[in-house]
Coordinates of C-alpha atoms in Angstrom, one line a residue:
M1 CA 0.1 0.4 0.6
K2 CA 2.5 2.1 1.0
N3 CA 5.0 1.5 -2.3
K4 CA 0.8 2.6 -4.6
C5 CA 1.9 5.6 -2.2
K6 CA 4.2 6.5 -3.4
V7 CA 4.2 5.8 -7.2
L8 CA 0.9 7.2 -7.1
I9 CA 2.6 10.7 -5.4
F10 CA 5.6 10.7 -7.8
I11 CA 3.4 10.9 -10.2
V12 CA 1.1 14.3 -9.6
T13 CA 4.6 15.2 -8.3
T14 CA 5.4 15.0 -12.7
V15 CA 2.4 15.7 -14.2
T16 CA 2.2 19.0 -11.7
A17 CA 5.8 19.7 -12.8
L18 CA 5.5 19.5 -16.5
G19 CA 1.9 21.4 -16.0
W20 CA 4.0 25.1 -15.8
A21 CA 6.9 24.2 -17.5
R22 CA 5.2 23.5 -20.2
P23 CA 3.9 27.1 -20.9
L24 CA 7.6 27.9 -20.6
A25 CA 9.2 25.5 -22.0
A26 CA 7.0 25.5 -25.1
Q27 CA 7.7 29.8 -25.3
T28 CA 10.5 29.6 -27.6
V29 CA 10.1 33.2 -28.9
M30 CA 8.8 35.6 -27.2
T31 CA 6.7 39.0 -28.8
L32 CA 6.9 42.4 -27.3
D33 CA 3.0 42.0 -26.6
E34 CA 3.4 40.0 -25.0
C35 CA 6.6 41.2 -23.2
R36 CA 3.8 44.0 -22.4
H37 CA 1.7 41.6 -21.0
R38 CA 3.3 39.5 -18.6
A39 CA 4.8 42.7 -17.4
L40 CA 1.1 43.6 -16.0
E41 CA -0.1 40.7 -14.7
A42 CA 3.3 40.6 -12.9
N43 CA 4.3 43.9 -11.7
K44 CA 3.4 44.9 -7.5
G45 CA 3.8 48.4 -7.7
L46 CA 0.0 48.0 -10.2
K47 CA -0.9 45.6 -7.9
I48 CA -0.4 48.2 -5.5
Q49 CA -1.8 50.0 -7.9
Q50 CA -5.3 48.7 -8.3
E51 CA -6.0 48.6 -4.1
K52 CA -6.5 52.3 -3.8
V53 CA -8.5 52.7 -6.6
A54 CA -10.5 50.2 -5.0
E55 CA -10.0 52.6 -1.6
A56 CA -10.6 56.0 -3.3
D57 CA -13.7 53.6 -5.1
A58 CA -15.6 53.3 -1.7
L59 CA -14.3 56.8 0.0
E60 CA -16.9 58.5 -2.9
K61 CA -19.8 55.8 -2.5
M62 CA -19.0 56.4 1.3
A63 CA -18.9 60.2 0.8
L64 CA -22.1 59.9 -1.8
S65 CA -23.8 58.1 1.6
Q66 CA -23.6 61.4 3.1
F67 CA -26.7 62.5 2.0
F68 CA -28.7 60.1 3.2
P69 CA -31.2 59.8 6.2
K70 CA -28.3 58.2 8.8
L71 CA -29.6 55.4 11.5
S72 CA -28.5 54.2 14.7
V73 CA -29.9 52.0 17.7
N74 CA -28.1 52.9 21.4
G75 CA -29.2 50.6 24.3
T76 CA -27.8 50.6 28.0
Y77 CA -28.5 48.9 31.4
I78 CA -27.8 50.1 34.8
W79 CA -27.1 48.7 37.9
N80 CA -27.8 51.6 41.1
Q81 CA -26.7 50.7 44.3
K82 CA -29.6 52.8 45.9
N83 CA -33.4 53.9 44.7
V84 CA -35.0 57.2 43.8
R85 CA -36.6 58.9 46.5
L86 CA -38.4 61.8 45.8
L87 CA -39.8 61.9 49.6
S88 CA -37.6 62.5 53.0
D89 CA -37.2 60.7 55.9
E90 CA -40.8 63.3 57.8
Q91 CA -42.3 63.8 54.9
E92 CA -43.0 60.0 54.4
D93 CA -44.0 59.3 57.9
R94 CA -46.9 62.7 57.6
I95 CA -47.8 60.7 54.6
N96 CA -47.5 57.4 56.3
H97 CA -49.9 58.9 58.8
M98 CA -51.6 61.3 57.9
G99 CA -55.0 59.4 58.2
T100 CA -54.3 59.3 61.6
T101 CA -53.1 63.2 62.2
A102 CA -56.5 63.8 60.3
T103 CA -59.0 62.1 62.9
N104 CA -56.8 63.7 65.6
R105 CA -57.7 67.4 65.0
V106 CA -61.4 65.9 63.9
E107 CA -61.7 65.2 67.8
T108 CA -59.8 67.7 69.6
N109 CA -61.9 70.4 66.6
V110 CA -65.0 68.7 68.1
Q111 CA -64.1 68.8 72.1
E112 CA -64.1 72.5 71.4
R113 CA -67.2 73.2 70.0
L114 CA -68.9 71.2 72.0
E115 CA -67.0 73.3 75.2
A116 CA -67.3 76.2 73.3
R117 CA -70.8 75.4 74.0
G118 CA -70.9 74.9 77.6
M119 CA -70.7 71.5 78.0
D120 CA -68.5 69.6 80.5
P121 CA -64.9 68.6 79.5
G122 CA -64.7 65.3 79.8
L123 CA -68.6 64.8 77.9
A124 CA -66.5 66.4 75.9
A125 CA -63.5 64.4 74.7
E126 CA -65.6 61.2 75.1
L127 CA -68.1 62.4 72.8
A128 CA -65.4 63.8 70.2
S129 CA -63.7 60.1 70.8
L130 CA -66.7 58.7 69.3
F131 CA -66.9 60.6 66.6
G132 CA -63.5 60.1 65.5
R133 CA -63.7 56.6 65.4
T134 CA -64.0 56.3 61.7
D135 CA -62.3 53.5 59.5
A136 CA -61.3 57.4 57.8
E137 CA -57.9 56.8 59.7
A138 CA -56.5 53.2 58.5
D139 CA -58.0 54.0 54.6
L140 CA -55.8 57.3 55.0
N141 CA -53.1 56.1 56.5
A142 CA -53.2 53.1 53.5
V143 CA -53.0 56.2 51.0
G144 CA -51.0 57.4 52.6
R145 CA -48.4 54.5 52.3
D146 CA -49.5 53.7 48.5
I147 CA -48.1 58.1 47.4
T148 CA -44.6 57.7 49.3
D149 CA -44.6 53.7 47.5
A150 CA -45.1 55.7 44.3
M151 CA -42.4 58.2 45.5
N152 CA -40.0 55.5 46.5
I153 CA -38.8 54.7 42.7
D154 CA -36.9 51.5 42.4
M155 CA -33.8 51.9 40.1
T156 CA -31.9 49.3 40.7
H157 CA -32.0 48.4 37.4
L158 CA -32.1 50.4 34.8
V159 CA -33.7 49.5 31.3
A160 CA -32.9 51.9 28.2
G161 CA -32.8 52.5 24.7
A162 CA -33.3 55.0 21.8
A163 CA -33.4 54.6 17.7
T164 CA -33.0 57.8 16.1
V165 CA -32.7 59.2 12.6
T166 CA -30.9 62.2 11.1
Q167 CA -31.0 63.5 7.8
P168 CA -28.4 66.9 7.2
L169 CA -30.4 69.5 5.2
Y170 CA -28.2 71.6 4.5
M171 CA -25.3 72.0 5.4
G172 CA -23.7 75.1 3.7
G173 CA -22.0 72.7 0.5
K174 CA -19.8 71.0 2.5
L175 CA -21.0 67.6 2.1
R176 CA -21.6 68.4 -1.8
A177 CA -17.9 69.4 -1.4
L178 CA -16.9 66.0 -0.3
Y179 CA -18.1 63.7 -3.2
K180 CA -17.0 66.2 -4.8
S181 CA -13.4 65.6 -3.7
A182 CA -14.0 62.1 -3.2
H183 CA -14.7 61.6 -6.4
A184 CA -12.3 63.4 -7.8
V185 CA -9.3 61.3 -6.0
N186 CA -11.7 57.9 -6.7
E187 CA -10.1 59.6 -11.0
L188 CA -6.9 60.1 -9.7
A189 CA -6.6 57.1 -8.5
Q190 CA -7.6 55.4 -11.9
I191 CA -4.7 58.2 -13.3
Q192 CA -2.3 57.4 -11.8
Y193 CA -2.8 53.7 -12.2
S194 CA -3.0 54.7 -15.7
Q195 CA 0.1 55.9 -15.4
K196 CA 1.8 53.2 -13.6
E197 CA 0.9 50.9 -16.2
E198 CA 2.2 53.1 -19.5
E199 CA 5.8 53.9 -17.2
Q200 CA 5.7 49.4 -16.4
L201 CA 5.1 49.3 -20.4
I202 CA 8.2 51.8 -21.4
A203 CA 10.2 49.9 -19.1
V204 CA 9.4 47.4 -20.5
D205 CA 10.3 47.9 -23.6
E206 CA 13.6 50.2 -22.6
A207 CA 14.8 46.3 -21.2
Y208 CA 13.0 44.8 -24.9
W209 CA 14.8 47.6 -26.8
R210 CA 17.6 46.9 -24.8
V211 CA 18.0 43.0 -25.4
I212 CA 18.3 42.9 -28.9
S213 CA 20.3 46.1 -29.2
L214 CA 23.1 44.4 -27.3
Q215 CA 22.5 40.9 -29.4
H216 CA 22.9 42.9 -32.7
K217 CA 26.9 43.9 -30.7
Q218 CA 27.5 40.4 -29.7
R219 CA 26.4 39.3 -33.1
L220 CA 28.3 42.3 -34.2
A221 CA 31.5 41.1 -32.0
Q222 CA 31.7 37.1 -33.4
Q223 CA 32.0 38.2 -36.8
Y224 CA 34.4 41.1 -35.7
C225 CA 36.2 37.5 -33.7
D226 CA 35.5 35.3 -36.6
L227 CA 37.1 37.6 -39.0
L228 CA 40.2 38.1 -36.8
T229 CA 40.6 34.7 -36.1
K230 CA 40.4 34.0 -40.6
L231 CA 42.7 36.9 -41.0
S232 CA 45.2 35.0 -37.4
Q233 CA 44.7 32.5 -39.9
D234 CA 46.3 33.8 -43.1
V235 CA 49.0 35.9 -41.3
D236 CA 50.4 32.9 -39.4
A237 CA 50.7 30.6 -42.7
M238 CA 52.3 34.1 -45.0
V239 CA 54.8 34.3 -41.6
D240 CA 55.3 30.2 -42.8
A241 CA 55.9 31.9 -46.0
E242 CA 57.5 34.4 -44.7
V243 CA 55.9 36.9 -47.0
A244 CA 55.1 38.4 -43.5
T245 CA 56.6 39.6 -40.5
Q246 CA 56.1 38.2 -36.7
A247 CA 54.9 41.9 -36.0
D248 CA 52.6 41.5 -38.0
R249 CA 51.5 38.6 -36.3
T250 CA 51.8 40.0 -33.0
K251 CA 49.8 42.9 -34.1
V252 CA 46.8 40.7 -34.9
R253 CA 46.5 38.7 -31.9
V254 CA 46.0 42.1 -30.1
K255 CA 43.3 43.4 -31.6
L256 CA 42.0 39.5 -32.1
N257 CA 43.1 39.1 -28.2
E258 CA 40.2 42.7 -28.0
A259 CA 37.5 42.0 -30.1
Q260 CA 37.4 38.5 -27.3
M261 CA 37.4 40.9 -24.2
N262 CA 35.1 43.0 -25.7
L263 CA 32.3 40.1 -27.0
T264 CA 33.2 38.6 -23.3
K265 CA 31.3 41.6 -22.6
A266 CA 28.9 42.2 -25.1
S267 CA 27.3 38.0 -23.9
N268 CA 27.9 39.4 -20.0
G269 CA 25.8 42.4 -21.4
V270 CA 23.1 40.5 -23.1
T271 CA 23.2 37.9 -19.6
L272 CA 22.3 40.7 -17.2
S273 CA 19.9 42.7 -20.0
R274 CA 17.6 39.4 -20.2
M275 CA 18.2 39.1 -16.5
L276 CA 15.8 42.3 -15.9
L277 CA 13.4 41.7 -18.8
N278 CA 12.7 38.7 -17.7
Q279 CA 12.8 39.2 -13.3
M280 CA 9.9 42.2 -15.3
C281 CA 8.1 39.9 -16.7
G282 CA 7.6 38.2 -13.6
L283 CA 9.5 34.6 -15.2
P284 CA 13.0 33.2 -14.0
L285 CA 15.6 34.9 -13.9
N286 CA 17.4 31.6 -16.5
A287 CA 15.1 31.7 -18.3
E288 CA 15.8 31.2 -22.7
Y289 CA 13.9 32.3 -25.3
E290 CA 14.4 34.5 -29.2
L291 CA 12.7 38.2 -29.7
L292 CA 10.9 38.6 -31.5
E293 CA 12.7 42.2 -34.1
D294 CA 10.1 44.1 -36.3
T295 CA 12.6 45.9 -38.7
V296 CA 9.8 48.4 -39.9
L297 CA 11.3 52.3 -39.3
S298 CA 9.4 53.4 -41.8
N299 CA 6.3 54.8 -39.8
F300 CA 9.1 55.7 -36.4
Q301 CA 8.9 59.8 -38.5
P302 CA 8.7 63.2 -37.0
M303 CA 5.6 64.4 -36.8
N304 CA 5.0 68.1 -38.0
D305 CA 1.8 68.9 -37.5
V306 CA 1.0 68.7 -33.8
D307 CA -2.2 69.9 -31.8
M308 CA -0.9 70.7 -28.7
Q309 CA -4.7 72.0 -27.1
Q310 CA -5.0 68.0 -27.8
V311 CA -1.9 66.6 -26.7
W312 CA -2.7 68.5 -22.8
D313 CA -6.2 66.6 -23.3
N314 CA -3.9 63.4 -23.6
R315 CA -1.6 63.7 -21.2
K316 CA -2.2 62.0 -17.0
E317 CA 0.2 65.1 -16.0
M318 CA -2.6 67.8 -17.5
K319 CA -5.4 64.9 -15.7
M320 CA -4.3 65.2 -12.7
L321 CA -3.5 68.6 -12.7
Q322 CA -7.1 69.4 -13.8
L323 CA -8.4 67.0 -10.3
S324 CA -6.1 68.4 -8.4
D325 CA -7.7 72.1 -9.6
K326 CA -11.5 70.0 -8.5
M327 CA -10.4 69.0 -4.8
A328 CA -8.8 72.6 -4.3
A329 CA -12.4 74.0 -6.1
A330 CA -14.4 72.3 -3.7
G331 CA -11.6 72.6 -0.7
V332 CA -12.6 76.1 -1.4
Q333 CA -16.2 75.2 -1.3
A334 CA -15.9 73.1 2.6
A335 CA -14.3 75.8 4.1
T336 CA -17.2 78.3 2.6
A337 CA -19.3 76.1 4.1
A338 CA -17.7 76.6 7.6
L339 CA -19.2 80.0 8.0
L340 CA -22.6 79.5 7.0
P341 CA -25.2 77.9 9.4
N342 CA -26.0 73.9 8.6
V343 CA -30.2 72.9 9.2
G344 CA -30.6 69.5 10.2
L345 CA -33.8 67.2 10.6
T346 CA -33.9 64.6 13.7
G347 CA -36.1 61.7 14.6
S348 CA -36.6 59.2 17.2
Y349 CA -37.8 57.0 19.1
V350 CA -37.2 56.2 23.1
V351 CA -37.6 53.3 25.8
T352 CA -37.2 53.3 29.2
N353 CA -37.8 50.6 32.0
P354 CA -38.6 51.4 34.7
N355 CA -41.5 53.7 32.7
M356 CA -40.8 57.2 33.4
Y357 CA -44.1 58.1 31.2
N358 CA -46.2 55.9 33.5
G359 CA -45.6 56.6 36.9
F360 CA -42.2 54.2 36.5
Q361 CA -43.8 51.5 36.6
K362 CA -40.9 48.1 36.5
E363 CA -42.0 48.4 32.3
F364 CA -41.0 48.8 29.0
G365 CA -42.7 52.5 27.8
G366 CA -41.7 54.6 25.1
M367 CA -42.7 57.8 23.1
F368 CA -41.3 59.2 19.8
T369 CA -39.3 62.3 19.6
A370 CA -38.6 65.0 16.4
G371 CA -36.3 68.3 16.2
V372 CA -34.6 70.6 13.9
V373 CA -31.3 70.9 14.3
V374 CA -30.0 74.9 12.7
N375 CA -26.1 76.1 14.2
I376 CA -25.4 79.0 13.0
P377 CA -21.4 80.4 13.6
I378 CA -21.0 83.2 14.4
G379 CA -17.2 85.2 14.3
H380 CA -15.1 81.7 13.1
A381 CA -11.6 83.9 12.5
D382 CA -9.9 80.5 11.7
A383 CA -12.3 80.0 9.2
I384 CA -11.9 83.3 7.4
Y385 CA -8.8 82.1 7.5
A386 CA -8.5 78.4 6.8
L387 CA -11.5 80.3 3.1
K388 CA -8.3 82.2 2.2
A389 CA -5.8 79.7 2.3
A390 CA -8.4 77.8 0.4
K391 CA -8.7 80.3 -2.2
H392 CA -4.6 80.4 -2.3
R393 CA -4.2 77.0 -3.2
R394 CA -6.7 77.1 -6.3
K395 CA -4.8 80.1 -7.7
E396 CA -1.7 77.8 -6.8
V397 CA -2.8 75.1 -8.5
Q398 CA -3.9 77.1 -11.8
Y399 CA -0.4 78.7 -11.6
Q400 CA 1.1 74.6 -11.5
V401 CA -1.5 73.7 -15.3
A402 CA 0.0 77.0 -16.6
E403 CA 3.9 76.0 -15.9
A404 CA 2.6 72.6 -17.1
Q405 CA 1.4 73.4 -20.7
E406 CA 4.7 75.4 -20.8
K407 CA 6.6 72.1 -20.4
I408 CA 5.2 69.8 -21.9
E409 CA 5.0 71.8 -25.0
L410 CA 8.7 72.1 -24.8
Q411 CA 9.4 68.5 -24.2
V412 CA 6.7 67.9 -27.6
N413 CA 8.8 69.5 -29.4
K414 CA 12.8 68.6 -27.9
L415 CA 11.3 64.8 -28.0
N416 CA 10.5 65.5 -32.0
F417 CA 14.3 67.0 -32.9
E418 CA 15.2 63.7 -31.1
L419 CA 13.8 61.7 -33.3
Q420 CA 13.9 63.6 -37.2
V421 CA 18.1 64.5 -35.6
A422 CA 17.6 60.2 -35.0
N423 CA 16.1 59.6 -38.5
E424 CA 19.0 61.9 -39.8
K425 CA 21.8 60.0 -38.0
M426 CA 20.0 56.0 -39.4
R427 CA 20.2 56.7 -42.5
Q428 CA 24.6 58.3 -42.2
A429 CA 25.0 55.7 -40.4
Q430 CA 23.6 53.0 -43.7
S431 CA 25.6 55.3 -46.2
N432 CA 29.0 54.6 -43.7
L433 CA 27.9 51.5 -43.3
A434 CA 28.1 50.6 -47.1
N435 CA 31.2 52.5 -48.0
A436 CA 32.7 50.5 -45.0
E437 CA 31.0 47.1 -46.4
E438 CA 33.0 48.4 -50.0
N439 CA 36.0 49.1 -48.4
L440 CA 36.1 45.9 -46.7
R441 CA 35.4 43.6 -49.9
L442 CA 37.9 46.0 -51.1
A443 CA 40.8 45.8 -48.6
D444 CA 40.3 41.7 -48.2
E445 CA 40.9 41.4 -52.3
S446 CA 43.9 43.2 -52.1
F447 CA 46.0 41.8 -48.5
K448 CA 44.7 38.2 -49.8
A449 CA 46.9 39.8 -53.5
G450 CA 49.2 41.0 -51.0
V451 CA 48.9 44.2 -52.5
A452 CA 47.6 45.4 -48.8
S453 CA 49.4 44.7 -45.1
A454 CA 47.0 43.4 -42.0
S455 CA 47.0 46.4 -40.5
D456 CA 45.2 47.2 -43.7
L457 CA 42.6 45.0 -44.1
M458 CA 42.2 45.2 -40.0
Q459 CA 41.3 48.6 -40.1
A460 CA 39.4 48.3 -42.9
Q461 CA 37.6 46.1 -40.3
T462 CA 37.3 48.6 -37.7
A463 CA 35.6 50.7 -39.2
W464 CA 33.2 48.0 -40.5
L465 CA 32.3 46.9 -36.9
S466 CA 31.6 50.4 -36.2
A467 CA 29.4 51.1 -38.9
R468 CA 26.7 48.9 -38.0
T469 CA 27.6 49.5 -34.6
E470 CA 25.9 53.4 -35.5
V471 CA 23.4 52.0 -37.4
S472 CA 21.9 49.1 -35.1
D473 CA 22.9 51.9 -32.6
A474 CA 19.9 54.5 -34.5
E475 CA 18.2 51.5 -34.8
I476 CA 17.3 51.7 -30.9
E477 CA 17.8 54.9 -30.8
I478 CA 14.6 55.7 -33.1
R479 CA 12.7 53.3 -32.0
M480 CA 13.6 55.1 -28.2
S481 CA 13.2 57.8 -29.5
H482 CA 10.0 57.2 -30.8
L483 CA 8.2 56.1 -28.3
Y484 CA 9.1 58.6 -26.1
L485 CA 7.4 61.1 -28.4
C486 CA 4.1 58.8 -28.1
Q487 CA 4.3 59.0 -24.6
A488 CA 4.5 63.2 -24.6
I489 CA 1.8 63.0 -27.0
G490 CA -0.1 61.3 -24.7
A491 CA -0.9 58.2 -26.9
T492 CA -2.5 55.1 -25.9
Q493 CA 0.8 52.4 -26.2
A494 CA -2.1 50.4 -28.4
N495 CA -0.9 52.5 -30.9
Q496 CA 2.5 53.8 -30.4
D497 CA 3.2 50.5 -33.0
K498 CA 1.7 51.3 -35.8

């Protein structure tokens, strides 16, 4: 049984490993679009920015909820050591014996009246005693005790609760300003996400073409080494035939060593640049694949007529400054609201036990309440200065908008000129390459015919290498200049390759 489990685990592990490894193993060619897509999926900064967008969206909804009523329910329980007594001990004693007090007063009054009519005091006292002997004394004393018991409120266990609804009617524009500001923050977060995505795409493009550029230089270095190796073999044969000197051999070998060193540097550069590209794309650092290179450069031309208003509308920086202006305007409105009256409507239902609406009986009782709350600020100097500060803040943002427009216009013209220069460099480099290739062909034929020295041939080879390198550098410069120009005019990444 254990062996079967081990076999099953091995099969599952192998299939899983192959399933994970297949996408990379089968991926032999990577295009620029695939690198961009992988980089966007792997970038942690974009995931952080996505969370910021979600946070800003939640804050906007929170600001919108301020316009609607708020319902809250509160409850409390309190244990008290003593009850509430509305009467003192002396008052309770008098009320508890008010029947006895009334009977005594009646007897005294009757006795005094009988004695005033000439009746014998003893007989008058006996008759007054007989008159006061009724059930009224006990009844009145019982009523007194009931009264004192009602005045002694049982507060040992106090329970109270309230359900309250509040609705703002007029807050001086503060809630509207809060919502506008939250909406602008939400839009700002989305633009920042788009800008972060664009920056990541540009970084991937730079890394992609850097790898291709270094691969070009690696191939050129390899071709140059092959030429020098062939030349070294030819010079060795000429030295053996005593038609060349040892100095010629030494010069060729020194040049070959330099070329091999440059090839090593180029190979190391390709490895390091590939590692950077792999890291951006979320791939293993040692992942191997071929990069698909687009050799068409006809569309990467300077832009003669650039609509700067359209550029300003497309640029992320201008959009963020415009949103900052909206937020500053909302800040002015909020600061103004601090100087205006606030009006709110409130309603609630309150319940208590003991029932304070029915003699504090040990039962639940409640009632509805409704009211209007008005707050009028008077003499708030801090709010006045806060309003002035908000107005200055908005003017500051407006100046920043004007300054950004000037800088963007200068940047677009500068990058357009750099693209023009890069295209001119490409034309000159191609012309130089044609001349260098012809010069190398003639030098090689002259060397084989014995009318040119090895130094002449090496000089022609060096010139050819320099011309090929210039063409490669000019091609990459055209691509990157066009990329930066598209970014400057606010073109989307999808349109940059058209």
